[in-house]
mmCIF file of C-alpha atoms in Angstrom:
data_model
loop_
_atom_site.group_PDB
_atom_site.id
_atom_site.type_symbol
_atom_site.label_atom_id
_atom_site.label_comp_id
_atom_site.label_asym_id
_atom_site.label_seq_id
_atom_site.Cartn_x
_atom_site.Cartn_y
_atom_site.Cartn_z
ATOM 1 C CA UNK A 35 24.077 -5.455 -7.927
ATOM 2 C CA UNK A 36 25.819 -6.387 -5.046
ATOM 3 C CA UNK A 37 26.903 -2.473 -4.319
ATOM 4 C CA UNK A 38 23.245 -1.468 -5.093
ATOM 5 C CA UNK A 39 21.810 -4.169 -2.150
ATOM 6 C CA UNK A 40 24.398 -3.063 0.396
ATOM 7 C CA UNK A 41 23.734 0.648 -0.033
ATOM 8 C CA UNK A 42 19.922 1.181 -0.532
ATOM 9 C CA UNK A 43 18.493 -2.660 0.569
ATOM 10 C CA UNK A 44 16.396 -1.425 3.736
ATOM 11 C CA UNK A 45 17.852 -3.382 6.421
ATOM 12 C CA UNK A 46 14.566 -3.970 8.723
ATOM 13 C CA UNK A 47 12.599 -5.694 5.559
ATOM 14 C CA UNK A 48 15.895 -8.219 4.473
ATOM 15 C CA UNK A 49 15.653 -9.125 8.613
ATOM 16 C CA UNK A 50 12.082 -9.953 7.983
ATOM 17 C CA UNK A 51 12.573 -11.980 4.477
ATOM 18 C CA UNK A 52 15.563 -13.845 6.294
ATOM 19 C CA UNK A 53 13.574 -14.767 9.220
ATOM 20 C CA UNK A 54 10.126 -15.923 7.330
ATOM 21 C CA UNK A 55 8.103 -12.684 8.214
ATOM 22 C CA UNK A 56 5.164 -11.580 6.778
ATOM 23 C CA UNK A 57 6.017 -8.174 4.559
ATOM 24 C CA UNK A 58 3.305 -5.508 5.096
ATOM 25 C CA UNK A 59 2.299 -3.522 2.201
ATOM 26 C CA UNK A 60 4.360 -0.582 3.004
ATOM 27 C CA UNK A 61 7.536 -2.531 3.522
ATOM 28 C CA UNK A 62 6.702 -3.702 -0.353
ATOM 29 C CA UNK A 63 5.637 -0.514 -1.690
ATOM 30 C CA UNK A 64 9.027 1.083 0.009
ATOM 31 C CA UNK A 65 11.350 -1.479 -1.506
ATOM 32 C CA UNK A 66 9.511 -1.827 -5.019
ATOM 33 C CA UNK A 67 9.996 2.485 -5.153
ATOM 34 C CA UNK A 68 13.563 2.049 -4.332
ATOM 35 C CA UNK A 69 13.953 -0.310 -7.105
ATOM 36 C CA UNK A 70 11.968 1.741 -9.782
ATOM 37 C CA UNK A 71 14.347 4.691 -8.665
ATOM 38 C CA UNK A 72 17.332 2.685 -9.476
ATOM 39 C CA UNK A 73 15.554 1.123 -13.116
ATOM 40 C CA UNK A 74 15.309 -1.853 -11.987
ATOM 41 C CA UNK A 75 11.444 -2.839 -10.703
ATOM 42 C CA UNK A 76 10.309 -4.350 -14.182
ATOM 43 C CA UNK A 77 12.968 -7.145 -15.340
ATOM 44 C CA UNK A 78 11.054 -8.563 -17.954
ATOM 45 C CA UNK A 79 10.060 -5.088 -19.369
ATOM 46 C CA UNK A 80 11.221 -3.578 -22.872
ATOM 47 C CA UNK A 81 13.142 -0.457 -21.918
ATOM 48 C CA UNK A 82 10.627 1.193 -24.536
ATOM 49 C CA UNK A 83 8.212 0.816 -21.311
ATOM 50 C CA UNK A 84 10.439 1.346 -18.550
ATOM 51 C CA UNK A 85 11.667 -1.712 -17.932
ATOM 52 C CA UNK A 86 15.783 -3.069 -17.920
ATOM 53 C CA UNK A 87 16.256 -5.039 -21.006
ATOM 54 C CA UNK A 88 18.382 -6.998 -19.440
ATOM 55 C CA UNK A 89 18.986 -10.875 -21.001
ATOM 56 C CA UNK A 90 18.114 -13.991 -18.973
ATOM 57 C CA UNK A 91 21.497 -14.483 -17.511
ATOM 58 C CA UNK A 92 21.331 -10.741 -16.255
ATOM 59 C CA UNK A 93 17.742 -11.115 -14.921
ATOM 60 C CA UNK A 94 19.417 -14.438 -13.345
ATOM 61 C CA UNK A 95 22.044 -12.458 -12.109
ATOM 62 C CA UNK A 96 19.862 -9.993 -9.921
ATOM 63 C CA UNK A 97 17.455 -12.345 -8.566
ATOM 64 C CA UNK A 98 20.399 -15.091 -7.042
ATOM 65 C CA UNK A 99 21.936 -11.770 -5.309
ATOM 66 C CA UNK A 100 18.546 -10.585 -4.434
ATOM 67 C CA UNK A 101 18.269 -13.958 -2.307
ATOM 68 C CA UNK A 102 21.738 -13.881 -1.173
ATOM 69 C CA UNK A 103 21.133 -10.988 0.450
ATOM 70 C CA UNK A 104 17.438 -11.544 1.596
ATOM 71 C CA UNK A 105 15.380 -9.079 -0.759
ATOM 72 C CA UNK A 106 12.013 -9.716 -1.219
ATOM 73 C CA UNK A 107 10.526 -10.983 -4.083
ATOM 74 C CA UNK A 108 8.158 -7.963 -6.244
ATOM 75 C CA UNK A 109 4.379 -8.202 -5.850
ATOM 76 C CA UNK A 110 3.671 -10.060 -8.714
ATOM 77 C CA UNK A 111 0.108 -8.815 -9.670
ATOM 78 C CA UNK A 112 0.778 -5.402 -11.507
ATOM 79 C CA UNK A 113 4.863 -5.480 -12.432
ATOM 80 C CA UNK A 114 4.816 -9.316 -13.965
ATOM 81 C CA UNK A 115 1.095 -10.625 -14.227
ATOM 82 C CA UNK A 116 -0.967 -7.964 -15.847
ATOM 83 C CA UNK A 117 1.984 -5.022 -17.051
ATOM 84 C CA UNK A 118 2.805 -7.367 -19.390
ATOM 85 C CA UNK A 119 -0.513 -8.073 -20.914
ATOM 86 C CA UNK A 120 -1.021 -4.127 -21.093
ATOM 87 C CA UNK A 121 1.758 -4.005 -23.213
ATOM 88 C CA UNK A 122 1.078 -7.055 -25.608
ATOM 89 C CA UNK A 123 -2.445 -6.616 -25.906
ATOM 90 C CA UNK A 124 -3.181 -2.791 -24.605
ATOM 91 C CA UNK A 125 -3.742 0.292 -26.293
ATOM 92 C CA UNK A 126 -1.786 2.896 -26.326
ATOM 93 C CA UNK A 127 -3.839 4.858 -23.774
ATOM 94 C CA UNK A 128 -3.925 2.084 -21.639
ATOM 95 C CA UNK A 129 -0.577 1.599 -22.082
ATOM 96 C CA UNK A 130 -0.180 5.607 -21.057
ATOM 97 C CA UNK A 131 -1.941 5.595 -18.323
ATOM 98 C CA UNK A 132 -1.220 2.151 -16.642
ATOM 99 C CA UNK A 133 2.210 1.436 -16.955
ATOM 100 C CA UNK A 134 3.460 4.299 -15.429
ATOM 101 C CA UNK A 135 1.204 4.300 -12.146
ATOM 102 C CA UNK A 136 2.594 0.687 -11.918
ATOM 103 C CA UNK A 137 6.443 1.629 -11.888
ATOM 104 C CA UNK A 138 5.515 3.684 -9.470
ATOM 105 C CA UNK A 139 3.614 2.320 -7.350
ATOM 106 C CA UNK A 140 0.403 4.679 -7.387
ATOM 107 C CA UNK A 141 -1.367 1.386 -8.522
ATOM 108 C CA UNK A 142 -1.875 -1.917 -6.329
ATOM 109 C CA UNK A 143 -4.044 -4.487 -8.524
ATOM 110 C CA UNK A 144 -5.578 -7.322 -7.269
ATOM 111 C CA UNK A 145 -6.670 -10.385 -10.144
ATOM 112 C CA UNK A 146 -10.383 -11.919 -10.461
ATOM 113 C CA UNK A 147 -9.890 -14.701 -12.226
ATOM 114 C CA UNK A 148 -11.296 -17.580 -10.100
ATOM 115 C CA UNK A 149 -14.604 -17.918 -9.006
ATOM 116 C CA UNK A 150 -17.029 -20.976 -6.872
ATOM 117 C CA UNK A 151 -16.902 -23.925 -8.834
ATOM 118 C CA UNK A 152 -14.440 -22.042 -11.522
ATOM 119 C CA UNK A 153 -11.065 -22.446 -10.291
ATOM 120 C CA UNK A 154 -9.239 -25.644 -12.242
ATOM 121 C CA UNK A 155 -11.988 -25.208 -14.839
ATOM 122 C CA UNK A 156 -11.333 -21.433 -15.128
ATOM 123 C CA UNK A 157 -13.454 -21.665 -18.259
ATOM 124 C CA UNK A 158 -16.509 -22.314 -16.977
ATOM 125 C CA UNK A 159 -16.489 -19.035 -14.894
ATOM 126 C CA UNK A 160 -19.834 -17.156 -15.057
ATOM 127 C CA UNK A 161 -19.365 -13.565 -13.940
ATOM 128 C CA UNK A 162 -21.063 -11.577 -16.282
ATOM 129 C CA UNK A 163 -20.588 -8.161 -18.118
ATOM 130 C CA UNK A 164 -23.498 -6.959 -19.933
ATOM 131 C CA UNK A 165 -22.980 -4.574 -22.954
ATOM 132 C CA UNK A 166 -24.681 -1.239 -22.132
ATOM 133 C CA UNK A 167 -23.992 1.465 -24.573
ATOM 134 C CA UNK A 168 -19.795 2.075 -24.373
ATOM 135 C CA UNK A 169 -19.996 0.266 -20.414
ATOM 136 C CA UNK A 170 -20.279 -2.996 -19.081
ATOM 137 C CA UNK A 171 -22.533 -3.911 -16.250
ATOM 138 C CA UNK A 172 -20.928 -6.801 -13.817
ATOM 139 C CA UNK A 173 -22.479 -9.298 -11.868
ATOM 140 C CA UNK A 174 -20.698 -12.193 -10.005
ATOM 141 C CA UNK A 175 -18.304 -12.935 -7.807
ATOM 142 C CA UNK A 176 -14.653 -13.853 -7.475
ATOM 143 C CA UNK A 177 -12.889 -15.755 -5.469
ATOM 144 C CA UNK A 178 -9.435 -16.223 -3.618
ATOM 145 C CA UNK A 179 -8.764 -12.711 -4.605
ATOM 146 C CA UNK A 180 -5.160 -12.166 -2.983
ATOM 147 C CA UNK A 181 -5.163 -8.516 -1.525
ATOM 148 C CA UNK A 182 -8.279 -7.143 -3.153
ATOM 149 C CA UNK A 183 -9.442 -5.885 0.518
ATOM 150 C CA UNK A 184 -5.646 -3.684 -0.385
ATOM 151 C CA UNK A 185 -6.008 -2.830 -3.822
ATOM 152 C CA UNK A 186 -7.394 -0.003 -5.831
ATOM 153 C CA UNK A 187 -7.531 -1.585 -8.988
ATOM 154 C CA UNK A 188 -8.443 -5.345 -10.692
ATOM 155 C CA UNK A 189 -7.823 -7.139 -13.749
ATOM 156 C CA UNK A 190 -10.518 -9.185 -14.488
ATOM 157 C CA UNK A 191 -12.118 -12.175 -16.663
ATOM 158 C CA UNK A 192 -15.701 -11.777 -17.130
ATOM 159 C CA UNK A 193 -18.204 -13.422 -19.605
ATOM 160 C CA UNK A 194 -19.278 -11.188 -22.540
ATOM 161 C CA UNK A 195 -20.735 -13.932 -24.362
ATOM 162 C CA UNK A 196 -23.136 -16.693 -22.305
ATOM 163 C CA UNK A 197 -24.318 -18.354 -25.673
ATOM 164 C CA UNK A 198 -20.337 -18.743 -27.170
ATOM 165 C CA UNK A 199 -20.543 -22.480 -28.796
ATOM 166 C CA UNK A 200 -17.132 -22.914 -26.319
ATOM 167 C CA UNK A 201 -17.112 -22.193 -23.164
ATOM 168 C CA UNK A 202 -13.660 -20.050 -23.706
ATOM 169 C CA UNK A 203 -14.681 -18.381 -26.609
ATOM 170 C CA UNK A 204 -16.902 -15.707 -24.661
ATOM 171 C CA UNK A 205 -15.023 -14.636 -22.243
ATOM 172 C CA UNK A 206 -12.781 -10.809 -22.171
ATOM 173 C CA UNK A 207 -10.503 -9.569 -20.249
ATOM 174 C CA UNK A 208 -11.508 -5.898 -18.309
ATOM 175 C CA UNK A 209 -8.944 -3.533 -16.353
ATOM 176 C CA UNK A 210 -11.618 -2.504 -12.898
ATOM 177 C CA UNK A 211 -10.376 1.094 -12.139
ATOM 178 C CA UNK A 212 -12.228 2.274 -9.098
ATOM 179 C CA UNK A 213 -12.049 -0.981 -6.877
ATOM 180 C CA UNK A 214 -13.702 0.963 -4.453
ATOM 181 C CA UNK A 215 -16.932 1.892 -6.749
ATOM 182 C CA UNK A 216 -20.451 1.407 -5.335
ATOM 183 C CA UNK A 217 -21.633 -2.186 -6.215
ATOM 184 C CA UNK A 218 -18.289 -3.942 -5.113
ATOM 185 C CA UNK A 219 -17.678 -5.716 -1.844
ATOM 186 C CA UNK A 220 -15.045 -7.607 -0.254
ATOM 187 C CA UNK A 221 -15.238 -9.863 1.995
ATOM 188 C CA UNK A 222 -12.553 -11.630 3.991
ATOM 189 C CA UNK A 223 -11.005 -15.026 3.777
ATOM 190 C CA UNK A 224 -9.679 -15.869 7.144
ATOM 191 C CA UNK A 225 -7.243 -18.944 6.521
ATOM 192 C CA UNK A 226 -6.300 -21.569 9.041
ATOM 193 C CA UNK A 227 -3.219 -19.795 9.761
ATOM 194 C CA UNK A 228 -5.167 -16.559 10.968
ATOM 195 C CA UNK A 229 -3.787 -14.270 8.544
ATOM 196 C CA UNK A 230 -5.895 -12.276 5.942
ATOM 197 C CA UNK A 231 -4.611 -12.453 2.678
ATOM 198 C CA UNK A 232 -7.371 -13.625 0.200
ATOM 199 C CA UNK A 233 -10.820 -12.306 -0.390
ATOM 200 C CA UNK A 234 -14.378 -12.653 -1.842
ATOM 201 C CA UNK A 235 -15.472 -9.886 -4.420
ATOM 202 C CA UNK A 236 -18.943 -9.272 -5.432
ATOM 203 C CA UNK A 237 -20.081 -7.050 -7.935
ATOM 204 C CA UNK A 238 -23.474 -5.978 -8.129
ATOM 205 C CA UNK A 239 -24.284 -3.630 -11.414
ATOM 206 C CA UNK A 240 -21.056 -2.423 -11.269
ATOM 207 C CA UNK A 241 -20.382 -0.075 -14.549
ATOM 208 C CA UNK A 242 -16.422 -0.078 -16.200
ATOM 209 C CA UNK A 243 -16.364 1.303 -19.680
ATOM 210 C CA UNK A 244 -15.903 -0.899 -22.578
ATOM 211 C CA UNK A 245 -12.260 0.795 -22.967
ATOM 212 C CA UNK A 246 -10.802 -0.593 -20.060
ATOM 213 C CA UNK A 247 -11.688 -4.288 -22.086
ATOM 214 C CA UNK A 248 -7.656 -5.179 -23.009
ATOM 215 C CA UNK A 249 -7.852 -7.307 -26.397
ATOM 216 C CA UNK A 250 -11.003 -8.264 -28.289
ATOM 217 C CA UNK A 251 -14.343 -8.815 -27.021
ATOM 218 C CA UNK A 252 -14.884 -12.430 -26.341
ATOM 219 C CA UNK A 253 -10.937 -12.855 -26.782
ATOM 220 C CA UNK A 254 -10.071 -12.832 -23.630
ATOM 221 C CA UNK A 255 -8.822 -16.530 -23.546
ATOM 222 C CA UNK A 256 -6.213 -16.248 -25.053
ATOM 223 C CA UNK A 257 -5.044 -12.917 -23.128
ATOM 224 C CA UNK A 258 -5.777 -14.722 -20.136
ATOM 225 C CA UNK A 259 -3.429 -17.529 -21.404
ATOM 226 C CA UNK A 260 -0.274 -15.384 -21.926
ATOM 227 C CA UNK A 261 -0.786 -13.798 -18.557
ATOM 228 C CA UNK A 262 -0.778 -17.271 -17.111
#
């Protein structure tokens, strides 16, 4: 590890982890593509998927020399937050044609998960997909998206079900593919410190097929749980 770091560990982006700068997207996307080169972007991975294999104390391994020798951390969002659900919950096709763009990089995925008034009480969150033949029709908003005015793609909780007897019982879980498709806007989140980093997204009759749902209708609880 410690060979790997010295030879191929940009130099300009461990100067800005070690002094507290703010990465930009390219400096991630650069280091993230140097690490899928070498095998080693998706830790937690199966090596069935592309990922190392490796046991905890190897994983532990990598990340204290990673800090040692100021390596930034990987966007969490597509390699560790919703990768993982692809492959426990996915199909094979979405398993196909997601996992690879991620290792990659082609992919930058943003999460809609909370929303105004649903953030602690995720459950209550009311942005609705309407069944429409094999689509979905959205309607709603998110909020506190983290780099959704940057991304291409979203994964998403939306309500399937408004008349579930539990509030978590009709909810599902839906990969947005074209983040750029009419009927979604972004709108920025300035925060105190000046920086832009999280978002508003509204979606207004915005169609995603019902494939792109990851698990069972209404089931999306529980995949939002092991993303969690």
């Amino acid at each position: 590890v410690r060979t790997f770091l010295n030879e191929k560990l940009p130099k300009d982006i461990s100067s800005k982890v070690k002094e507290h700068k703010r990465l930009g997207k390219e400096d991630t996307i650069r280091w993230q593509k140097i690490l899928n080169e070498q095998g080693w972007l998706a830790l937690h991975w199966p090596k069935e998927h592309g990922g190392t294999g490796w046991s905890p104390i190897q994983k532990h391994i990598f990340e204290e020399e990673c800090a040692e020798y100021g390596a930034p951390g990987v966007l969490p969002f597509g390699v560790n937050m919703v990768a993982p659900v692809i492959i426990k919950f996915g199909s094979e096709e979405q398993k196909q044609t997601y996992l690879p763009r991620i290792l990659s990089g082609e992919d930058w995925w943003c999460q809609g998960y909370s929303e105004p008034g649903s953030g602690s009480d995720l459950a209550s969150l009311q942005c609705r997909a309407t069944s429409d033949g094999d689509d979905y029709i959205i309607n709603g908003t998110k909020l506190w998206t983290t780099g959704a005015h940057q991304s291409n793609k979203m994964f998403c909780l939306v309500r399937t079900d408004p008349n579930a007897a539990k509030k978590q019982e009709g909810i599902s879980f839906i990969l947005i593919d074209d983040f750029q498709a009419e009927g979604i806007k972004v709108d920025p989140i300035i925060t105190l410190a000046g920086d832009h980093e999280v978002n508003q997204v509204f979606f207004d009759d915005v169609r995603v097929p019902k494939k792109n749902r990851v698990g069972a209708e209404n089931n999306g609880w529980t995949v939002a749980k092991y993303l969690l």
